[in-house]
Short mmCIF file of C-alpha atoms in Angstrom, two decimals:
data_model
loop_
_atom_site.label_atom_id
_atom_site.label_comp_id
_atom_site.label_asym_id
_atom_site.label_seq_id
_atom_site.Cartn_x
_atom_site.Cartn_y
_atom_site.Cartn_z
CA MET A 21 205.76 448.14 81.66
CA ALA A 22 205.39 444.68 80.18
CA HIS A 23 208.33 442.35 80.37
CA ARG A 24 208.30 438.76 79.27
CA GLU A 25 209.38 436.16 81.76
CA THR A 26 209.05 432.47 82.24
CA ALA A 27 205.58 431.83 83.59
CA PRO A 28 205.65 430.50 87.16
CA ASP A 29 202.59 428.43 86.39
CA GLY A 30 200.88 427.09 83.31
CA GLY A 31 197.91 429.46 83.55
CA ALA A 32 199.72 432.74 83.00
CA THR A 33 201.15 433.99 79.72
CA GLY A 34 204.32 435.14 81.44
CA VAL A 35 203.73 438.81 80.62
CA ALA A 36 204.18 440.94 83.75
CA VAL A 37 202.20 444.17 84.04
CA SER A 38 202.98 446.80 86.66
CA VAL A 39 200.13 448.02 88.89
CA ARG A 40 201.08 451.49 87.61
CA GLU A 41 203.53 452.85 85.06
CA GLY A 42 206.44 454.85 86.43
CA LEU A 43 206.78 453.26 89.87
CA PHE A 44 209.88 451.13 89.26
CA THR A 45 212.36 450.11 86.56
CA ASP A 46 212.25 446.99 84.41
CA THR A 47 215.86 446.11 85.28
CA ASP A 48 217.73 443.49 87.28
CA PRO A 49 217.95 444.45 90.07
CA PRO A 50 214.93 446.79 89.90
CA ARG A 51 214.91 450.34 91.25
CA LEU A 52 212.11 452.57 92.53
CA LEU A 53 211.56 455.64 90.34
CA GLY A 54 211.63 458.78 92.48
CA SER A 55 212.55 462.40 92.04
CA ARG A 56 214.96 464.87 93.64
CA CYS A 57 214.20 468.54 94.20
CA GLN A 58 216.77 470.75 92.50
CA ALA A 59 216.17 473.51 95.06
CA CYS A 60 216.22 471.71 98.44
CA GLY A 61 217.77 468.37 97.41
CA ARG A 62 215.12 466.24 99.11
CA HIS A 63 213.81 463.06 97.49
CA HIS A 64 210.26 461.97 96.68
CA PHE A 65 208.44 458.74 95.87
CA PRO A 66 206.42 458.32 93.71
CA ARG A 67 207.77 460.97 91.35
CA HIS A 68 206.61 464.56 91.77
CA ASP A 69 207.13 467.59 89.54
CA THR A 70 206.50 469.93 92.47
CA CYS A 71 208.52 469.42 95.65
CA PRO A 72 206.07 468.89 98.55
CA TYR A 73 208.72 470.13 100.99
CA CYS A 74 209.77 473.44 99.44
CA THR A 75 207.23 473.90 96.55
CA ALA A 76 209.95 474.30 93.91
CA GLU A 77 209.01 473.07 90.43
CA GLY A 78 211.01 470.85 88.11
CA ALA A 79 212.13 468.01 90.37
CA LEU A 80 214.59 465.71 88.59
CA PRO A 81 213.60 462.10 87.91
CA VAL A 82 216.02 459.72 89.67
CA GLU A 83 216.36 456.04 90.39
CA LEU A 84 216.35 455.47 94.15
CA SER A 85 218.73 453.17 96.03
CA GLY A 86 217.82 449.50 95.78
CA THR A 87 218.62 448.81 99.42
CA GLY A 88 217.73 450.36 102.75
CA VAL A 89 216.91 449.53 106.36
CA LEU A 90 213.62 448.48 107.95
CA TRP A 91 211.94 451.26 109.99
CA SER A 92 208.50 449.79 110.77
CA TRP A 93 206.66 446.60 109.88
CA THR A 94 203.50 444.54 110.28
CA THR A 95 201.61 441.76 108.51
CA VAL A 96 198.28 442.20 106.73
CA THR A 97 196.09 439.18 107.54
CA ILE A 98 192.75 440.28 106.01
CA ALA A 99 192.52 441.26 102.31
CA PRO A 100 191.91 445.03 102.19
CA PRO A 101 189.37 446.63 99.79
CA GLY A 102 190.42 446.56 96.13
CA TYR A 103 193.11 443.91 96.67
CA GLY A 104 192.91 440.65 94.73
CA GLY A 105 196.06 438.92 95.91
CA ASP A 106 196.90 436.49 98.69
CA VAL A 107 197.07 437.16 102.42
CA PRO A 108 198.98 437.29 104.64
CA TYR A 109 201.59 439.64 103.26
CA GLY A 110 204.23 441.81 104.90
CA PHE A 111 203.81 445.58 105.05
CA GLY A 112 206.22 448.18 106.29
CA VAL A 113 208.38 451.25 105.90
CA VAL A 114 211.94 451.06 104.59
CA GLU A 115 214.38 453.93 105.01
CA LEU A 116 216.63 454.56 102.00
CA PRO A 117 220.07 456.21 102.14
CA GLU A 118 218.60 459.27 100.39
CA GLY A 119 216.80 460.09 103.68
CA LEU A 120 213.52 458.83 102.29
CA ARG A 121 211.11 456.48 104.10
CA VAL A 122 209.00 454.42 101.70
CA VAL A 123 205.73 452.59 102.46
CA THR A 124 206.01 449.14 100.87
CA ARG A 125 204.95 445.53 100.84
CA LEU A 126 207.45 443.18 102.49
CA THR A 127 208.13 439.64 101.32
CA GLU A 128 208.49 438.44 104.93
CA THR A 129 205.07 437.61 106.43
CA ASP A 130 206.28 436.65 109.91
CA PRO A 131 206.76 439.86 111.92
CA SER A 132 208.90 438.05 114.51
CA ARG A 133 211.53 437.51 111.80
CA LEU A 134 211.87 441.26 111.23
CA SER A 135 213.56 443.93 113.32
CA ALA A 136 214.32 447.65 113.20
CA GLY A 137 217.43 448.49 111.17
CA GLN A 138 217.43 445.19 109.26
CA ARG A 139 218.94 445.43 105.73
CA MET A 140 216.29 445.23 102.98
CA ALA A 141 216.49 445.07 99.18
CA MET A 142 213.88 446.15 96.66
CA VAL A 143 212.24 443.42 94.55
CA VAL A 144 209.30 443.11 92.17
CA VAL A 145 206.59 440.68 93.29
CA PRO A 146 203.45 439.26 91.65
CA VAL A 147 200.13 440.31 93.18
CA ARG A 148 197.62 438.38 91.08
CA VAL A 149 196.86 437.16 87.54
CA ASP A 150 194.49 439.47 85.65
CA ASP A 151 191.65 438.56 83.25
CA ASP A 152 194.06 438.52 80.28
CA GLY A 153 196.31 436.04 82.06
CA HIS A 154 198.98 438.67 82.77
CA ARG A 155 200.88 438.68 86.04
CA VAL A 156 200.18 441.96 87.84
CA VAL A 157 203.34 443.00 89.70
CA THR A 158 204.24 445.64 92.27
CA TYR A 159 207.24 446.68 94.36
CA ALA A 160 208.23 445.15 97.68
CA PHE A 161 211.27 444.86 99.93
CA ALA A 162 212.90 441.60 100.99
CA PRO A 163 215.29 440.97 103.91
CA GLN A 164 218.86 440.81 102.55
CA ASP A 165 220.00 438.46 105.29
CA PRO A 166 216.96 436.50 106.40
CA ARG A 167 217.14 435.70 110.13
CA MET B 11 185.86 489.17 119.75
CA THR B 12 182.50 487.57 120.56
CA ASP B 13 182.71 484.58 122.87
CA VAL B 14 180.83 481.46 121.81
CA ASP B 15 178.74 479.30 124.16
CA ILE B 16 177.19 475.88 123.80
CA ALA B 17 173.51 476.30 124.65
CA GLY B 18 172.35 472.75 124.00
CA VAL B 19 173.53 469.28 123.02
CA GLY B 20 171.84 466.15 121.73
CA ILE B 21 172.93 462.67 120.69
CA HIS B 22 171.66 459.54 119.00
CA PRO B 23 173.43 456.50 120.49
CA PHE B 24 176.39 455.07 118.54
CA GLY B 25 175.96 451.49 117.34
CA ARG B 26 174.23 449.53 114.58
CA PHE B 27 170.59 450.35 113.85
CA ALA B 28 169.19 448.34 110.93
CA ASP B 29 165.75 449.95 111.27
CA ARG B 30 166.90 453.58 111.33
CA THR B 31 168.12 455.80 108.51
CA ILE B 32 170.92 458.31 108.82
CA THR B 33 168.23 461.01 108.66
CA ASP B 34 166.28 459.43 111.54
CA MET B 35 169.37 459.49 113.71
CA GLY B 36 170.18 463.09 112.78
CA VAL B 37 166.67 464.18 113.71
CA THR B 38 166.99 462.59 117.17
CA ALA B 39 170.26 464.40 117.90
CA VAL B 40 169.14 467.75 116.46
CA ARG B 41 165.82 467.69 118.34
CA GLY B 42 167.69 467.00 121.57
CA ALA B 43 170.05 469.93 121.10
CA LEU B 44 167.30 472.34 120.03
CA ALA B 45 165.14 471.33 123.01
CA GLU B 46 167.96 471.99 125.46
CA ALA B 47 168.61 475.39 123.90
CA GLY B 48 164.89 476.17 123.79
CA LEU B 49 164.94 476.77 120.04
CA VAL B 50 162.09 476.46 117.58
CA ARG B 51 161.96 477.28 113.86
CA GLY B 52 163.88 480.47 113.10
CA GLY B 53 166.04 480.08 116.21
CA PHE B 54 169.30 479.46 114.33
CA GLN B 55 170.57 481.28 111.25
CA ALA B 56 172.90 478.67 109.78
CA ALA B 57 173.56 474.94 110.04
CA PHE B 58 176.73 472.91 109.47
CA CYS B 59 176.38 469.14 109.06
CA ALA B 60 179.43 466.88 109.41
CA THR B 61 179.43 463.61 107.48
CA ALA B 62 181.97 461.57 105.54
CA TYR B 63 179.77 458.83 104.05
CA GLY B 64 176.33 460.46 104.20
CA GLY B 65 176.22 461.57 100.58
CA VAL B 66 174.63 464.60 98.94
CA ALA B 67 172.71 467.06 101.16
CA SER B 68 172.72 464.96 104.33
CA GLY B 69 172.14 468.07 106.43
CA HIS B 70 169.23 469.23 104.28
CA LYS B 71 167.53 465.84 104.65
CA VAL B 72 167.64 466.06 108.45
CA LEU B 73 166.39 469.65 108.67
CA SER B 74 163.74 469.11 105.96
CA ARG B 75 162.26 466.32 108.10
CA ILE B 76 161.61 468.75 110.95
CA GLY B 77 160.59 471.70 108.77
CA MET B 78 163.57 473.87 109.63
CA THR B 79 165.09 475.00 106.35
CA GLY B 80 165.69 478.25 104.52
CA MET B 81 168.92 479.15 106.26
CA PRO B 82 172.32 478.11 104.80
CA ILE B 83 172.96 474.41 105.39
CA VAL B 84 176.52 473.31 104.66
CA ASP B 85 177.75 469.71 104.70
CA VAL B 86 181.33 469.38 105.93
CA GLU B 87 183.74 466.48 105.33
CA ALA B 88 187.06 466.26 107.13
CA GLY B 89 187.39 462.51 107.79
CA CYS B 90 187.39 461.58 111.48
CA ALA B 91 187.59 465.30 112.34
CA SER B 92 184.49 466.27 110.32
CA GLY B 93 182.58 467.34 113.45
CA GLY B 94 185.50 469.46 114.61
CA ALA B 95 185.63 471.13 111.21
CA ALA B 96 181.90 471.90 111.34
CA LEU B 97 182.29 473.29 114.85
CA MET B 98 185.19 475.50 113.73
CA LEU B 99 183.09 476.92 110.87
CA GLY B 100 180.05 477.55 113.06
CA ALA B 101 182.04 479.20 115.84
CA GLY B 102 184.02 481.28 113.36
CA ALA B 103 180.83 482.59 111.77
CA ILE B 104 179.49 483.66 115.18
CA ARG B 105 182.80 485.26 116.16
CA ALA B 106 182.79 487.15 112.86
CA GLY B 107 179.35 488.52 113.70
CA ALA B 108 177.59 486.80 110.81
CA TYR B 109 175.15 484.90 113.07
CA ASP B 110 173.97 484.82 116.67
CA THR B 111 173.07 481.16 116.79
CA VAL B 112 174.25 478.21 114.69
CA LEU B 113 173.30 474.53 114.67
CA VAL B 114 176.21 472.11 114.25
CA PHE B 115 175.48 468.41 113.89
CA GLY B 116 177.04 465.23 112.59
CA VAL B 117 175.46 462.10 111.10
CA GLU B 118 176.89 458.80 109.89
CA LYS B 119 175.91 455.31 108.86
CA MET B 120 179.19 453.56 108.02
CA PRO B 121 179.52 450.55 105.73
CA LYS B 122 180.44 447.38 107.65
CA GLY B 123 183.91 445.87 107.66
CA MET B 124 187.26 447.44 106.82
CA ILE B 125 186.63 451.00 105.64
CA ARG B 126 186.97 451.40 101.87
CA SER B 127 188.12 454.92 101.27
CA SER B 128 188.11 456.75 97.95
CA PHE B 129 191.33 458.25 99.33
CA PHE B 130 193.51 455.47 97.91
CA GLU B 131 194.25 455.25 94.19
CA PRO B 132 193.54 451.95 92.36
CA TRP B 133 197.24 451.01 92.10
CA GLN B 134 197.63 451.42 95.86
CA GLU B 135 194.64 449.19 96.54
CA GLU B 136 195.81 446.64 93.98
CA SER B 137 199.25 446.55 95.61
CA GLY B 138 197.69 445.84 99.02
CA LEU B 139 198.69 449.32 100.23
CA GLY B 140 195.06 450.37 100.96
CA ALA B 141 195.04 448.42 104.23
CA THR B 142 193.97 451.12 106.69
CA PRO B 143 194.57 449.12 109.93
CA ALA B 144 198.08 448.30 108.71
CA TYR B 145 199.00 451.98 108.87
CA PHE B 146 197.72 452.06 112.46
CA ALA B 147 199.93 449.03 113.14
CA LEU B 148 203.02 450.70 111.64
CA ARG B 149 202.45 453.69 113.95
CA ALA B 150 202.00 451.33 116.90
CA GLN B 151 205.30 449.59 116.05
CA ARG B 152 207.12 452.93 116.02
CA LEU B 153 205.55 453.89 119.36
CA MET B 154 206.84 450.58 120.75
CA GLN B 155 210.32 451.41 119.40
CA ASP B 156 210.33 455.06 120.52
CA SER B 157 208.30 455.18 123.75
CA GLY B 158 208.82 451.81 125.40
CA VAL B 159 205.20 450.86 124.77
CA THR B 160 204.44 447.12 124.96
CA LYS B 161 201.45 445.06 123.90
CA ASP B 162 200.48 444.99 127.59
CA HIS B 163 200.18 448.79 127.52
CA LEU B 164 198.02 448.56 124.40
CA ALA B 165 195.77 446.01 126.11
CA SER B 166 195.52 448.20 129.22
CA VAL B 167 194.13 451.10 127.15
CA VAL B 168 191.36 448.80 125.87
CA VAL B 169 190.63 447.53 129.39
CA LYS B 170 190.41 451.13 130.70
CA ASN B 171 188.14 452.44 127.94
CA ARG B 172 185.86 449.43 127.94
CA ARG B 173 185.53 449.78 131.73
CA HIS B 174 184.51 453.42 131.27
CA GLY B 175 182.09 452.49 128.48
CA VAL B 176 180.05 450.20 130.73
CA HIS B 177 178.30 453.27 132.15
CA ASN B 178 177.74 455.13 128.86
CA PRO B 179 174.19 454.42 127.61
CA ASP B 180 175.15 455.77 124.17
CA ALA B 181 178.09 453.36 123.68
CA MET B 182 178.00 450.32 121.38
CA PHE B 183 180.06 448.02 123.66
CA ARG B 184 179.08 448.11 127.32
CA SER B 185 180.90 445.13 128.81
CA GLU B 186 184.25 445.02 130.58
CA VAL B 187 187.10 443.05 129.07
CA ASP B 188 190.36 441.88 130.64
CA ALA B 189 193.85 442.13 129.19
CA THR B 190 194.12 438.39 128.60
CA ALA B 191 190.99 438.41 126.45
CA VAL B 192 192.18 441.48 124.52
CA LEU B 193 195.48 439.79 123.71
CA ALA B 194 193.62 436.58 122.81
CA SER B 195 191.35 438.34 120.31
CA ARG B 196 192.27 437.80 116.67
CA LEU B 197 195.55 439.37 115.53
CA VAL B 198 194.63 441.83 112.74
CA CYS B 199 198.00 443.48 112.07
CA GLU B 200 200.85 442.89 114.53
CA PRO B 201 200.83 444.36 117.21
CA LEU B 202 197.12 445.23 116.93
CA HIS B 203 194.48 442.68 117.89
CA LEU B 204 190.82 443.01 116.92
CA TRP B 205 189.68 444.41 120.27
CA MET B 206 192.38 447.10 120.11
CA LEU B 207 190.66 448.58 117.03
CA CYS B 208 187.50 450.68 117.11
CA THR B 209 184.46 449.68 115.08
CA PRO B 210 183.07 451.94 112.34
CA ASN B 211 179.35 452.30 113.05
CA GLU B 212 176.34 454.65 113.08
CA GLY B 213 175.12 457.57 115.11
CA ALA B 214 174.50 461.31 115.31
CA ALA B 215 175.32 464.22 117.60
CA ALA B 216 174.30 467.89 117.66
CA VAL B 217 175.40 471.10 119.33
CA VAL B 218 173.79 474.57 119.41
CA LEU B 219 176.36 477.38 119.36
CA THR B 220 175.36 480.90 120.32
CA SER B 221 177.09 484.20 120.94
CA ALA B 222 177.71 484.62 124.66
CA GLY B 223 175.70 487.82 124.90
CA ALA B 224 172.45 486.74 123.30
CA GLY B 225 170.74 484.09 121.24
CA ALA B 226 169.41 480.72 122.21
CA GLY B 227 167.33 480.57 125.36
CA ALA B 228 167.76 484.29 125.97
CA GLY B 229 164.31 485.16 124.69
CA SER B 230 165.20 486.73 121.36
CA ALA B 231 162.75 489.42 120.23
CA ALA B 232 162.71 487.90 116.75
CA GLY B 233 161.24 484.71 118.14
CA GLY B 234 162.86 481.34 117.62
CA SER B 235 163.17 480.47 121.29
CA VAL B 236 160.85 479.27 124.00
CA GLY B 237 160.94 479.78 127.75
CA GLY B 238 161.77 477.31 130.49
CA ASP B 239 164.72 476.11 132.54
CA ARG B 240 167.89 475.76 130.50
CA PRO B 241 171.00 473.74 131.31
CA ALA B 242 174.06 475.82 132.16
CA ARG B 243 175.94 477.08 129.15
CA VAL B 244 179.45 475.86 128.44
CA ARG B 245 182.05 478.19 126.89
CA LEU B 246 183.67 477.08 123.62
CA GLY B 247 187.26 478.11 124.35
CA ALA B 248 188.62 476.95 120.99
CA ALA B 249 187.64 474.86 117.99
CA VAL B 250 190.71 474.33 115.82
CA LEU B 251 191.24 472.26 112.70
CA ARG B 252 194.65 471.59 111.15
CA SER B 253 195.99 469.49 108.30
CA HIS B 254 199.39 467.80 108.09
CA LEU B 255 202.76 469.27 107.20
CA PRO B 256 204.68 467.29 104.58
CA GLY B 257 207.42 464.95 105.73
CA SER B 258 206.10 462.44 108.25
CA VAL B 259 205.58 459.08 106.54
CA LEU B 260 203.10 457.78 109.13
CA ASN B 261 200.87 460.80 109.71
CA GLU B 262 197.21 460.47 108.76
CA SER B 263 197.72 461.93 105.29
CA THR B 264 198.93 458.39 104.44
CA PRO B 265 201.68 459.36 102.00
CA MET B 266 203.65 456.68 100.15
CA SER B 267 206.89 458.18 101.43
CA GLY B 268 208.25 460.69 103.90
CA LEU B 269 211.51 462.06 105.24
CA ALA B 270 213.90 460.52 107.76
CA ASP B 271 213.17 463.51 109.99
CA GLU B 272 211.54 463.26 113.44
CA SER B 273 211.11 467.02 113.83
CA VAL B 274 207.99 467.46 111.68
CA PRO B 275 205.13 468.27 114.10
CA ALA B 276 202.08 466.00 113.91
CA PRO B 277 198.75 467.52 112.77
CA SER B 278 197.31 466.85 116.24
CA THR B 279 200.17 468.81 117.81
CA LEU B 280 199.56 471.70 115.42
CA ALA B 281 195.86 471.75 116.35
CA ALA B 282 196.51 471.39 120.09
CA THR B 283 199.12 474.14 120.17
CA ALA B 284 196.77 476.54 118.40
CA ALA B 285 193.81 475.55 120.58
CA TYR B 286 195.76 476.02 123.83
CA GLU B 287 196.82 479.48 122.67
CA GLU B 288 193.31 480.44 121.56
CA ALA B 289 191.78 479.26 124.84
CA GLY B 290 194.56 480.76 126.95
CA ILE B 291 195.30 477.48 128.71
CA GLY B 292 197.92 474.72 128.67
CA PRO B 293 197.66 470.95 128.90
CA GLU B 294 198.33 471.19 132.67
CA ASP B 295 194.97 472.99 133.06
CA LEU B 296 192.90 470.12 131.62
CA ASP B 297 190.54 468.21 133.92
CA VAL B 298 189.17 465.73 131.38
CA VAL B 299 190.01 464.66 127.80
CA GLU B 300 188.25 462.74 125.05
CA CYS B 301 190.83 461.69 122.44
CA GLN B 302 191.04 459.72 119.21
CA ASP B 303 191.44 456.06 120.17
CA THR B 304 190.93 454.61 116.69
CA ASP B 305 193.27 451.97 118.01
CA ALA B 306 194.86 451.55 121.42
CA ALA B 307 198.23 452.88 120.25
CA ARG B 308 196.58 455.97 118.76
CA GLU B 309 195.37 456.93 122.24
CA LEU B 310 198.88 456.61 123.70
CA LEU B 311 200.37 458.59 120.82
CA SER B 312 197.71 461.26 121.40
CA TYR B 313 198.93 461.68 125.01
CA GLU B 314 202.27 462.79 123.57
CA GLU B 315 200.90 464.82 120.66
CA LEU B 316 198.47 466.74 122.90
CA GLY B 317 201.16 467.45 125.49
CA LEU B 318 199.53 465.38 128.25
CA CYS B 319 203.02 463.94 128.76
CA PRO B 320 206.46 464.62 127.25
CA PRO B 321 207.45 462.80 124.03
CA GLY B 322 208.39 459.22 124.85
CA ALA B 323 206.46 459.16 128.14
CA ALA B 324 203.13 457.68 127.03
CA ALA B 325 203.88 454.27 128.54
CA ALA B 326 204.76 455.84 131.90
CA LEU B 327 201.54 457.90 131.95
CA CYS B 328 199.58 454.76 131.14
CA GLU B 329 201.29 452.74 133.91
CA GLU B 330 200.66 455.49 136.42
CA GLY B 331 196.92 455.09 135.87
CA ALA B 332 196.68 458.84 135.37
CA THR B 333 194.31 458.57 132.43
CA ALA B 334 191.73 456.29 134.08
CA LEU B 335 188.69 457.71 135.88
CA GLY B 336 189.95 458.77 139.30
CA GLY B 337 193.40 459.50 137.88
CA ARG B 338 195.16 462.83 137.44
CA ILE B 339 193.89 463.43 133.89
CA PRO B 340 191.09 461.07 132.88
CA VAL B 341 191.06 460.29 129.16
CA ASN B 342 187.97 458.93 127.41
CA PRO B 343 185.61 458.67 130.39
CA SER B 344 182.89 458.04 127.77
CA GLY B 345 184.62 454.77 126.90
CA GLY B 346 186.23 456.31 123.83
CA LEU B 347 185.80 455.06 120.30
CA LEU B 348 186.85 451.61 121.53
CA SER B 349 183.52 451.45 123.43
CA LYS B 350 181.34 453.80 121.38
CA GLY B 351 182.50 452.84 117.88
CA GLU B 352 183.30 455.52 115.32
CA PRO B 353 180.57 457.07 113.15
CA LEU B 354 182.99 459.47 111.40
CA GLY B 355 180.79 462.55 110.99
CA ALA B 356 179.23 462.23 114.45
CA SER B 357 182.37 461.23 116.32
CA ALA B 358 183.92 464.60 117.21
CA LEU B 359 180.56 466.13 118.18
CA GLY B 360 179.78 463.06 120.28
CA GLN B 361 182.93 463.88 122.26
CA VAL B 362 181.71 467.46 122.69
CA VAL B 363 178.30 466.27 123.90
CA THR B 364 179.87 464.02 126.54
CA LEU B 365 182.27 466.76 127.69
CA VAL B 366 179.46 469.33 127.97
CA HIS B 367 177.79 466.90 130.39
CA GLN B 368 181.09 466.59 132.28
CA LEU B 369 181.32 470.38 132.66
CA ARG B 370 177.67 470.67 133.69
CA GLY B 371 178.37 468.05 136.34
CA ASP B 372 175.67 465.69 135.10
CA ALA B 373 177.83 462.93 133.59
CA GLY B 374 176.53 460.41 136.12
CA HIS B 375 178.70 457.44 137.08
CA ASN B 376 181.58 458.64 134.90
CA GLN B 377 181.61 462.21 136.22
CA VAL B 378 185.07 463.71 136.72
CA GLU B 379 184.47 465.63 139.94
CA GLY B 380 184.78 469.38 139.61
CA ALA B 381 185.72 469.31 135.93
CA ARG B 382 186.10 472.86 134.62
CA VAL B 383 188.35 472.54 131.54
CA ALA B 384 187.88 469.83 128.91
CA LEU B 385 189.54 468.91 125.61
CA ALA B 386 188.18 466.90 122.67
CA HIS B 387 190.57 465.56 120.03
CA THR B 388 190.02 463.81 116.72
CA VAL B 389 192.48 462.98 113.96
CA GLY B 390 192.17 461.00 110.77
CA ARG B 391 192.53 460.80 107.07
CA GLY B 392 193.42 463.96 105.19
CA ALA B 393 195.23 464.47 107.43
CA ASN B 394 192.65 466.30 109.53
CA ALA B 395 193.14 466.95 113.23
CA SER B 396 190.74 468.90 115.42
CA VAL B 397 191.10 470.03 119.01
CA VAL B 398 188.16 471.58 120.89
CA VAL B 399 188.55 473.23 124.30
CA LEU B 400 185.51 473.68 126.54
CA THR B 401 185.34 475.56 129.84
CA ARG B 402 182.78 476.55 132.43
#
């Protein structure tokens, strides 16, 4: 994925590059790219060909719901290995209507402003600028009604 | 089926040892276990070496140093449960009749700081999703939602284990802490503060397994053992390893998603259920437990997963004081990983060493009086969960 946007700062070219192809759509609003097992109907993220729940092959690619509810959350205060972005950042699990719980970054870094069951919406966020000046982006969830 | 006994144990203290190699530490632990069992060269027919970060042929390097090679030496990696996995393989080989006596040991010299695991893919690390303590924190948050656990409960686990650790000469941290200081230590990932997290470190532990009828210390005709007084043997009631079932988003397999389904059993529960059945006991029969306290919440969750209390009752068990020394079911009388630190490959066998001393009645200040049935539990990345039951 490489979509051209207005650069948020003068240093970047404005080209956004996903941390990995096939994780989310290049649309507004964005959607996570998952799959649905044709045999048992359960959903997966990231996409699988083989259903981890019933072992059936040929799971269908689907776009997952863009909104869900917060199930667990914390804030990462120390940069973990292999991460070149800023800290702190929010980190949590969001439950989607498909019955899927997704591990994700959160845009909210203050855990006291988050609570179980809070409505969340999927967004694409910059992580860092790479050596070519491209903005490296990944998926995250943001509170729909910040409290 | 052949019963399996533990004929000797040895340990190298857990901590940081700039002047000692991983091989040095392994030699100390192995020599200790062989001496207790009265074994010399030729006294064991196979060796299993647990390590996660040791690299190629860690077990061979230890046994080469003391001139005891020629038999099969197998390195075993199963994350935090590596020692449990090695024990399962050694015991299984004896039960199957392949060997009379097997050496099982674990060695580790962990890198400092937050553990970098090859487990995560580059895109996960780049997204900030390779933050191991953050997964512990997400589990802790759910435990607070589901079991009424508060940060005060989390602090009390640290206070308990650090109090126990004061009297363990093999522990890294041997000072008491109070709850105020725990809660004042740096916040790493809400709700977990620095002192609520165990420290990756270094160490080694070793165990000699032998068939109950013969082997170590019994004066084998083939040689390999020497005479003298031997410590009482301890029966290995079960050594079980399990991996995760798919579905739980926060189990130690660290998936990127899971199902909205609370009914998927945890890997620790799978291992405990199988171990109780194999040993012919239930959680109500346990006198002493060493469990995985990677973080304070992990210990409380383990109470529920091992059946020490019903689901949702971890906070109540903690408040009751049942899991402190002197309580109904003491947990981590060694001080746990919060006092000892966690050298991955040596961790599970370190628990076994301490529990063998408990069952022999020579655990000193931290002795659980009259202990007859003990359980050791480890769980970590993979997911890998091991449960070991020991009896006398």
